[in-house]
PDB file of C-alpha atoms in Angstrom:
ATOM      1  CA  MET M   7       0.810  11.629  18.710  1.00  0.00           C
ATOM      2  CA  LYS M   8       2.491  13.707  16.130  1.00  0.00           C
ATOM      3  CA  ILE M   9       4.225  12.786  13.638  1.00  0.00           C
ATOM      4  CA  ILE M  10       5.936  14.797  11.086  1.00  0.00           C
ATOM      5  CA  GLY M  11       5.894  13.186   7.167  1.00  0.00           C
ATOM      6  CA  ILE M  12       9.005  14.339   4.593  1.00  0.00           C
ATOM      7  CA  GLU M  13       8.993  12.938   0.733  1.00  0.00           C
ATOM      8  CA  THR M  14      12.137  13.748  -1.464  1.00  0.00           C
ATOM      9  CA  SER M  15      12.515  11.125  -3.363  1.00  0.00           C
ATOM     10  CA  SER M  16      10.717  12.157  -5.921  1.00  0.00           C
ATOM     11  CA  PRO M  17      10.495  15.613  -7.963  1.00  0.00           C
ATOM     12  CA  VAL M  18       7.990  16.363  -5.577  1.00  0.00           C
ATOM     13  CA  PHE M  19       8.784  17.582  -2.880  1.00  0.00           C
ATOM     14  CA  SER M  20       6.087  17.151   0.255  1.00  0.00           C
ATOM     15  CA  ILE M  21       5.286  17.499   3.868  1.00  0.00           C
ATOM     16  CA  ALA M  22       2.682  16.976   6.463  1.00  0.00           C
ATOM     17  CA  LEU M  23       2.270  16.441  10.293  1.00  0.00           C
ATOM     18  CA  ALA M  24       0.030  14.439  11.604  1.00  0.00           C
ATOM     19  CA  ASP M  25      -1.927  13.794  14.987  1.00  0.00           C
ATOM     20  CA  ASP M  26      -3.013  10.606  15.494  1.00  0.00           C
ATOM     21  CA  ASN M  27      -4.931   9.693  12.508  1.00  0.00           C
ATOM     22  CA  THR M  28      -5.995  13.194  11.034  1.00  0.00           C
ATOM     23  CA  MET M  29      -3.999  15.290   8.912  1.00  0.00           C
ATOM     24  CA  ILE M  30      -2.838  19.057  10.110  1.00  0.00           C
ATOM     25  CA  PHE M  31      -0.640  20.305   7.770  1.00  0.00           C
ATOM     26  CA  GLU M  32       0.530  19.062   4.682  1.00  0.00           C
ATOM     27  CA  ILE M  33       2.509  20.572   1.070  1.00  0.00           C
ATOM     28  CA  ARG M  34       4.036  19.773  -1.794  1.00  0.00           C
ATOM     29  CA  ARG M  35       6.253  22.030  -4.167  1.00  0.00           C
ATOM     30  CA  GLY M  36       7.166  21.296  -7.216  1.00  0.00           C
ATOM     31  CA  ARG M  37      12.365  20.776  -6.867  1.00  0.00           C
ATOM     32  CA  ARG M  38      13.415  22.735  -8.646  1.00  0.00           C
ATOM     33  CA  ILE M  39      16.439  21.660 -10.325  1.00  0.00           C
ATOM     34  CA  PHE M  40      18.783  24.772 -10.886  1.00  0.00           C
ATOM     35  CA  GLY M  41      19.761  28.415  -8.860  1.00  0.00           C
ATOM     36  CA  PRO M  42      20.203  28.210  -5.274  1.00  0.00           C
ATOM     37  CA  ASN M  43      16.924  27.594  -3.358  1.00  0.00           C
ATOM     38  CA  ARG M  44      17.218  23.900  -4.133  1.00  0.00           C
ATOM     39  CA  ASP M  45      15.206  22.621  -0.967  1.00  0.00           C
ATOM     40  CA  ALA M  46      11.821  24.144  -3.242  1.00  0.00           C
ATOM     41  CA  GLY M  47      11.289  26.343  -0.170  1.00  0.00           C
ATOM     42  CA  LEU M  48      10.764  23.090   1.583  1.00  0.00           C
ATOM     43  CA  PHE M  49      13.140  23.958   4.932  1.00  0.00           C
ATOM     44  CA  ASP M  50      11.350  27.425   4.952  1.00  0.00           C
ATOM     45  CA  ASP M  51       7.444  25.221   5.433  1.00  0.00           C
ATOM     46  CA  VAL M  52       9.078  22.991   8.180  1.00  0.00           C
ATOM     47  CA  ARG M  53       9.517  26.500   9.923  1.00  0.00           C
ATOM     48  CA  ASP M  54       6.582  27.839   9.243  1.00  0.00           C
ATOM     49  CA  MET M  55       4.470  24.821   9.633  1.00  0.00           C
ATOM     50  CA  LEU M  56       6.208  23.721  13.012  1.00  0.00           C
ATOM     51  CA  LYS M  57       6.631  27.356  14.546  1.00  0.00           C
ATOM     52  CA  HIS M  58       3.568  26.284  16.150  1.00  0.00           C
ATOM     53  CA  TYR M  59       4.291  24.103  18.181  1.00  0.00           C
ATOM     54  CA  GLU M  60       6.160  23.316  21.245  1.00  0.00           C
ATOM     55  CA  GLN M  61       9.210  20.456  20.866  1.00  0.00           C
ATOM     56  CA  SER M  62       7.331  18.630  23.924  1.00  0.00           C
ATOM     57  CA  GLN M  63       3.971  18.028  21.500  1.00  0.00           C
ATOM     58  CA  ILE M  64       6.554  16.397  18.366  1.00  0.00           C
ATOM     59  CA  SER M  65       6.394  12.281  19.164  1.00  0.00           C
ATOM     60  CA  ALA M  66       8.410  11.244  15.995  1.00  0.00           C
ATOM     61  CA  ILE M  67       9.550  12.631  12.440  1.00  0.00           C
ATOM     62  CA  ALA M  68       8.773   9.999   9.586  1.00  0.00           C
ATOM     63  CA  ILE M  69      11.390  10.052   5.898  1.00  0.00           C
ATOM     64  CA  SER M  70      10.830   8.444   2.582  1.00  0.00           C
ATOM     65  CA  ILE M  71      14.023   7.073   2.150  1.00  0.00           C
ATOM     66  CA  GLY M  72      14.281   5.946  -1.315  1.00  0.00           C
ATOM     67  CA  PRO M  73      15.037   4.281  -3.980  1.00  0.00           C
ATOM     68  CA  GLY M  74      15.089   7.930  -5.829  1.00  0.00           C
ATOM     69  CA  LEU M  75      16.304  10.952  -6.362  1.00  0.00           C
ATOM     70  CA  PHE M  76      19.795  11.156  -4.649  1.00  0.00           C
ATOM     71  CA  THR M  77      19.586  14.447  -4.645  1.00  0.00           C
ATOM     72  CA  SER M  78      16.276  14.840  -3.698  1.00  0.00           C
ATOM     73  CA  LEU M  79      16.209  12.506  -1.251  1.00  0.00           C
ATOM     74  CA  ARG M  80      19.580  13.724   0.478  1.00  0.00           C
ATOM     75  CA  VAL M  81      17.585  17.002   0.484  1.00  0.00           C
ATOM     76  CA  GLY M  82      15.248  14.905   2.990  1.00  0.00           C
ATOM     77  CA  LEU M  83      17.769  13.444   5.189  1.00  0.00           C
ATOM     78  CA  SER M  84      19.620  16.357   5.721  1.00  0.00           C
ATOM     79  CA  LEU M  85      16.393  18.724   7.076  1.00  0.00           C
ATOM     80  CA  ALA M  86      15.338  15.179   9.192  1.00  0.00           C
ATOM     81  CA  LYS M  87      18.354  14.970  10.714  1.00  0.00           C
ATOM     82  CA  GLY M  88      18.833  18.384  11.402  1.00  0.00           C
ATOM     83  CA  LEU M  89      14.866  18.005  13.032  1.00  0.00           C
ATOM     84  CA  ALA M  90      16.424  14.951  14.522  1.00  0.00           C
ATOM     85  CA  ILE M  91      18.843  15.983  16.066  1.00  0.00           C
ATOM     86  CA  SER M  92      18.298  19.486  17.363  1.00  0.00           C
ATOM     87  CA  TRP M  93      14.826  18.416  19.084  1.00  0.00           C
ATOM     88  CA  LYS M  94      15.711  14.848  20.160  1.00  0.00           C
ATOM     89  CA  LYS M  95      13.383  13.227  18.484  1.00  0.00           C
ATOM     90  CA  PRO M  96      13.873   9.613  16.498  1.00  0.00           C
ATOM     91  CA  VAL M  97      13.002   8.823  13.106  1.00  0.00           C
ATOM     92  CA  VAL M  98      11.822   6.038  11.014  1.00  0.00           C
ATOM     93  CA  ALA M  99      12.757   5.363   7.626  1.00  0.00           C
ATOM     94  CA  VAL M 100      10.197   4.051   5.562  1.00  0.00           C
ATOM     95  CA  ASN M 101      11.082   2.772   1.859  1.00  0.00           C
ATOM     96  CA  THR M 102       9.439   4.768  -1.527  1.00  0.00           C
ATOM     97  CA  LEU M 103       8.406   1.280  -3.261  1.00  0.00           C
ATOM     98  CA  ASP M 104       6.494   0.621  -0.651  1.00  0.00           C
ATOM     99  CA  LEU M 105       5.309   4.135  -0.716  1.00  0.00           C
ATOM    100  CA  LEU M 106       3.783   3.168  -4.330  1.00  0.00           C
ATOM    101  CA  GLY M 107       2.629  -0.651  -2.761  1.00  0.00           C
ATOM    102  CA  THR M 108       0.471   1.146  -0.225  1.00  0.00           C
ATOM    103  CA  ALA M 109      -1.892   1.003  -3.729  1.00  0.00           C
ATOM    104  CA  SER M 110      -1.712  -2.900  -3.743  1.00  0.00           C
ATOM    105  CA  SER M 111      -5.085  -2.387  -0.590  1.00  0.00           C
ATOM    106  CA  VAL M 112      -7.036  -0.567  -2.986  1.00  0.00           C
ATOM    107  CA  ILE M 113      -6.022  -2.733  -6.220  1.00  0.00           C
ATOM    108  CA  PRO M 114      -7.426  -6.195  -7.260  1.00  0.00           C
ATOM    109  CA  GLY M 115      -4.870  -8.665  -7.455  1.00  0.00           C
ATOM    110  CA  PRO M 116      -0.954  -8.514  -7.709  1.00  0.00           C
ATOM    111  CA  LEU M 117       0.655  -4.624  -8.396  1.00  0.00           C
ATOM    112  CA  MET M 118       4.647  -3.967  -9.202  1.00  0.00           C
ATOM    113  CA  ALA M 119       5.908  -0.637  -7.401  1.00  0.00           C
ATOM    114  CA  VAL M 120       8.584   0.379 -10.613  1.00  0.00           C
ATOM    115  CA  ILE M 121      11.624   3.622  -9.962  1.00  0.00           C
ATOM    116  CA  ASP M 122      13.287   4.272 -13.051  1.00  0.00           C
ATOM    117  CA  ALA M 123      17.401   3.645 -12.154  1.00  0.00           C
ATOM    118  CA  HIS M 124      18.165   4.624 -15.524  1.00  0.00           C
ATOM    119  CA  HIS M 125      20.703   2.632 -17.166  1.00  0.00           C
ATOM    120  CA  ASN M 126      17.501   1.005 -18.279  1.00  0.00           C
ATOM    121  CA  GLU M 127      16.889  -0.551 -15.054  1.00  0.00           C
ATOM    122  CA  LEU M 128      14.079  -0.514 -12.717  1.00  0.00           C
ATOM    123  CA  TYR M 129      13.787  -0.512  -8.982  1.00  0.00           C
ATOM    124  CA  ALA M 130      11.118  -2.593  -8.269  1.00  0.00           C
ATOM    125  CA  ALA M 131       9.026  -4.735  -6.021  1.00  0.00           C
ATOM    126  CA  SER M 132       6.179  -6.947  -5.989  1.00  0.00           C
ATOM    127  CA  TYR M 133       2.937  -6.386  -3.629  1.00  0.00           C
ATOM    128  CA  LYS M 134      -0.150  -7.840  -2.778  1.00  0.00           C
ATOM    129  CA  ALA M 135      -3.852  -6.618  -0.660  1.00  0.00           C
ATOM    130  CA  GLY M 136      -1.185  -4.354   1.226  1.00  0.00           C
ATOM    131  CA  SER M 137       1.904  -6.741   1.781  1.00  0.00           C
ATOM    132  CA  ARG M 138       4.928  -7.079  -0.137  1.00  0.00           C
ATOM    133  CA  ILE M 139       5.618 -10.343  -1.654  1.00  0.00           C
ATOM    134  CA  SER M 140       8.982 -10.619  -3.584  1.00  0.00           C
ATOM    135  CA  ASP M 141      12.370  -8.949  -2.527  1.00  0.00           C
ATOM    136  CA  TYR M 142      13.688  -5.205  -3.123  1.00  0.00           C
ATOM    137  CA  ARG M 143      15.538  -5.776  -6.667  1.00  0.00           C
ATOM    138  CA  LEU M 144      17.220  -3.728  -9.528  1.00  0.00           C
ATOM    139  CA  ILE M 145      16.237  -5.624 -13.075  1.00  0.00           C
ATOM    140  CA  THR M 146      16.388  -4.646 -15.938  1.00  0.00           C
ATOM    141  CA  PRO M 147      12.714  -4.643 -17.871  1.00  0.00           C
ATOM    142  CA  GLU M 148      12.894  -7.189 -19.111  1.00  0.00           C
ATOM    143  CA  ALA M 149      14.087  -9.421 -16.730  1.00  0.00           C
ATOM    144  CA  LEU M 150      11.059  -8.131 -14.099  1.00  0.00           C
ATOM    145  CA  ILE M 151       8.790  -8.692 -17.064  1.00  0.00           C
ATOM    146  CA  ASN M 152      10.780 -12.667 -17.631  1.00  0.00           C
ATOM    147  CA  THR M 153       9.172 -13.534 -13.642  1.00  0.00           C
ATOM    148  CA  LEU M 154       5.292 -12.555 -13.751  1.00  0.00           C
ATOM    149  CA  SER M 155       2.682 -14.907 -15.553  1.00  0.00           C
ATOM    150  CA  GLY M 156      -0.786 -13.825 -15.457  1.00  0.00           C
ATOM    151  CA  LYS M 157      -1.826  -9.989 -14.638  1.00  0.00           C
ATOM    152  CA  TRP M 158      -0.261  -7.098 -13.105  1.00  0.00           C
ATOM    153  CA  THR M 159      -1.055  -3.422 -12.221  1.00  0.00           C
ATOM    154  CA  ALA M 160       2.121  -1.591 -13.065  1.00  0.00           C
ATOM    155  CA  ILE M 161       3.050   2.245 -10.652  1.00  0.00           C
ATOM    156  CA  GLY M 162       5.744   4.027 -10.489  1.00  0.00           C
ATOM    157  CA  SER M 163       7.857   6.552 -12.490  1.00  0.00           C
ATOM    158  CA  GLY M 164       9.522   2.894 -13.921  1.00  0.00           C
ATOM    159  CA  SER M 165       6.631   2.454 -15.968  1.00  0.00           C
ATOM    160  CA  ALA M 166       7.247   4.425 -18.865  1.00  0.00           C
ATOM    161  CA  LEU M 167      10.087   2.167 -19.196  1.00  0.00           C
ATOM    162  CA  LEU M 168       8.564  -0.496 -18.710  1.00  0.00           C
ATOM    163  CA  ALA M 169       5.773  -0.720 -21.024  1.00  0.00           C
ATOM    164  CA  LYS M 170       7.576  -0.142 -23.543  1.00  0.00           C
ATOM    165  CA  TYR M 171       8.673  -4.280 -23.569  1.00  0.00           C
ATOM    166  CA  HIS M 172       5.361  -7.335 -23.762  1.00  0.00           C
ATOM    167  CA  PHE M 173       6.132 -10.329 -24.008  1.00  0.00           C
ATOM    168  CA  GLU M 174       3.173 -13.365 -24.038  1.00  0.00           C
ATOM    169  CA  GLY M 175       0.884 -13.909 -21.270  1.00  0.00           C
ATOM    170  CA  VAL M 176       1.642 -11.293 -19.284  1.00  0.00           C
ATOM    171  CA  ASP M 177      -1.200  -8.221 -19.195  1.00  0.00           C
ATOM    172  CA  ILE M 178       0.188  -5.114 -17.590  1.00  0.00           C
ATOM    173  CA  ASN M 179      -2.383  -2.505 -16.600  1.00  0.00           C
ATOM    174  CA  TYR M 180      -0.361   0.348 -16.036  1.00  0.00           C
ATOM    175  CA  ILE M 181      -1.365   3.466 -13.541  1.00  0.00           C
ATOM    176  CA  GLU M 182      -0.384   6.991 -13.694  1.00  0.00           C
ATOM    177  CA  SER M 183      -2.630   8.492 -11.294  1.00  0.00           C
ATOM    178  CA  GLU M 184      -1.247  11.176  -9.055  1.00  0.00           C
ATOM    179  CA  SER M 185      -3.233  10.366  -6.506  1.00  0.00           C
ATOM    180  CA  PHE M 186      -0.815   6.412  -5.783  1.00  0.00           C
ATOM    181  CA  LEU M 187       2.268   8.523  -6.427  1.00  0.00           C
ATOM    182  CA  PRO M 188       4.486   8.786  -3.043  1.00  0.00           C
ATOM    183  CA  ASN M 189       3.115  11.755  -0.352  1.00  0.00           C
ATOM    184  CA  ALA M 190       4.026  12.315   3.677  1.00  0.00           C
ATOM    185  CA  ALA M 191       1.113  11.636   4.024  1.00  0.00           C
ATOM    186  CA  LYS M 192       1.727   7.927   3.598  1.00  0.00           C
ATOM    187  CA  VAL M 193       4.737   8.509   4.858  1.00  0.00           C
ATOM    188  CA  ILE M 194       3.381   8.563   8.726  1.00  0.00           C
ATOM    189  CA  GLU M 195       0.699   6.077   7.011  1.00  0.00           C
ATOM    190  CA  ILE M 196       3.349   3.604   7.179  1.00  0.00           C
ATOM    191  CA  ALA M 197       5.878   4.766  10.109  1.00  0.00           C
ATOM    192  CA  ARG M 198       2.479   4.956  12.797  1.00  0.00           C
ATOM    193  CA  PRO M 199       2.854   1.248  13.723  1.00  0.00           C
ATOM    194  CA  ARG M 200       7.390   1.428  13.624  1.00  0.00           C
ATOM    195  CA  ILE M 201       6.546   4.272  15.560  1.00  0.00           C
ATOM    196  CA  GLU M 202       3.988   2.462  17.892  1.00  0.00           C
ATOM    197  CA  GLN M 203       6.113   0.249  18.712  1.00  0.00           C
ATOM    198  CA  GLN M 204       9.389   2.498  19.204  1.00  0.00           C
ATOM    199  CA  GLN M 205      11.290   0.913  16.274  1.00  0.00           C
ATOM    200  CA  TYR M 206      13.489   3.691  15.714  1.00  0.00           C
ATOM    201  CA  GLU M 207      16.366   4.374  12.917  1.00  0.00           C
ATOM    202  CA  ARG M 208      20.074   4.638  14.531  1.00  0.00           C
ATOM    203  CA  ILE M 209      20.976   8.593  12.996  1.00  0.00           C
ATOM    204  CA  ASP M 210      24.259   7.846  12.157  1.00  0.00           C
ATOM    205  CA  ASP M 211      23.081   4.872   9.964  1.00  0.00           C
ATOM    206  CA  LEU M 212      20.809   6.740   7.622  1.00  0.00           C
ATOM    207  CA  GLU M 213      21.210   6.637   4.472  1.00  0.00           C
ATOM    208  CA  PRO M 214      19.461   6.516   0.908  1.00  0.00           C
ATOM    209  CA  PHE M 215      18.280   3.227   0.143  1.00  0.00           C
ATOM    210  CA  TYR M 216      20.169   1.971  -2.816  1.00  0.00           C
ATOM    211  CA  LEU M 217      20.853  -1.526  -5.023  1.00  0.00           C
ATOM    212  CA  LYS M 218      23.389  -1.645  -6.534  1.00  0.00           C
ATOM    213  CA  ARG M 219      24.833  -4.149  -9.157  1.00  0.00           C
ATOM    214  CA  THR M 220      28.074  -5.856  -8.876  1.00  0.00           C
ATOM    215  CA  ASP M 221      30.594  -4.901 -11.666  1.00  0.00           C
ATOM    216  CA  ALA M 222      30.555  -8.987 -12.138  1.00  0.00           C
ATOM    217  CA  GLU M 223      27.246  -8.488 -13.245  1.00  0.00           C
ATOM    218  CA  ARG M 224      27.001  -5.483 -15.404  1.00  0.00           C
ATOM    219  CA  ASN M 225      29.616  -7.138 -17.377  1.00  0.00           C
ATOM    220  CA  ARG M 226      28.089 -10.195 -17.492  1.00  0.00           C
ATOM    221  CA  ASN M 227      24.448  -8.710 -19.099  1.00  0.00           C
ATOM    222  CA  LYS M 228      27.554  -6.559 -21.397  1.00  0.00           C
ATOM    223  CA  THR M 229      28.174  -9.927 -22.873  1.00  0.00           C
ATOM    224  CA  ASN M 230      24.613 -11.584 -22.871  1.00  0.00           C
ATOM    225  CA  GLU M 231      24.111  -8.136 -25.677  1.00  0.00           C
ATOM    226  CA  ILE M 232      27.021  -8.411 -27.743  1.00  0.00           C
TER     227      ILE M 232
END
């Protein structure tokens, strides 16, 4: 079973091709913010990667769906949808927080996956022993830490923001290792069981994953800050 993986939620784009549990191809490129080539050469890389394979040899496409950088996610979705439609292949979407949460399989104790959502907010979810143990949340650093006690590990682009806050009774270890960052190989790893069970997405429904606060919630937070 050959699966294409696409990960564009962060400033580093990556694509991969796996044959069952063997990684055949993987490449990572920094996103170019300016200039005409905003896809960082990703489309050319995919074309080169697939030129040695027939359409019939590819089983499915796995794509990271966010949360993350909006424009970058759109690049990945455009690529995944284009391949899915032209090659008539199914797609499985993977939440970026779950990609970060895979680190809980090798890191003991509870882990927080946190992505910077800007405006002093975080996308967050909690994990333990490889499983998610909370809902996906859009939350302020203060509110998040107020829900914690004891020892935790934090991983993701929101760690720098979270590290600015300190509360008694909470001990957080911040990990910045590149080995735990989202990448296309991990996208394939998480998506594979769903592909095997044919739990595919509807192409027309594929959109970046985002959590948004209501205006009432934002206004309530502003009132509390006065």
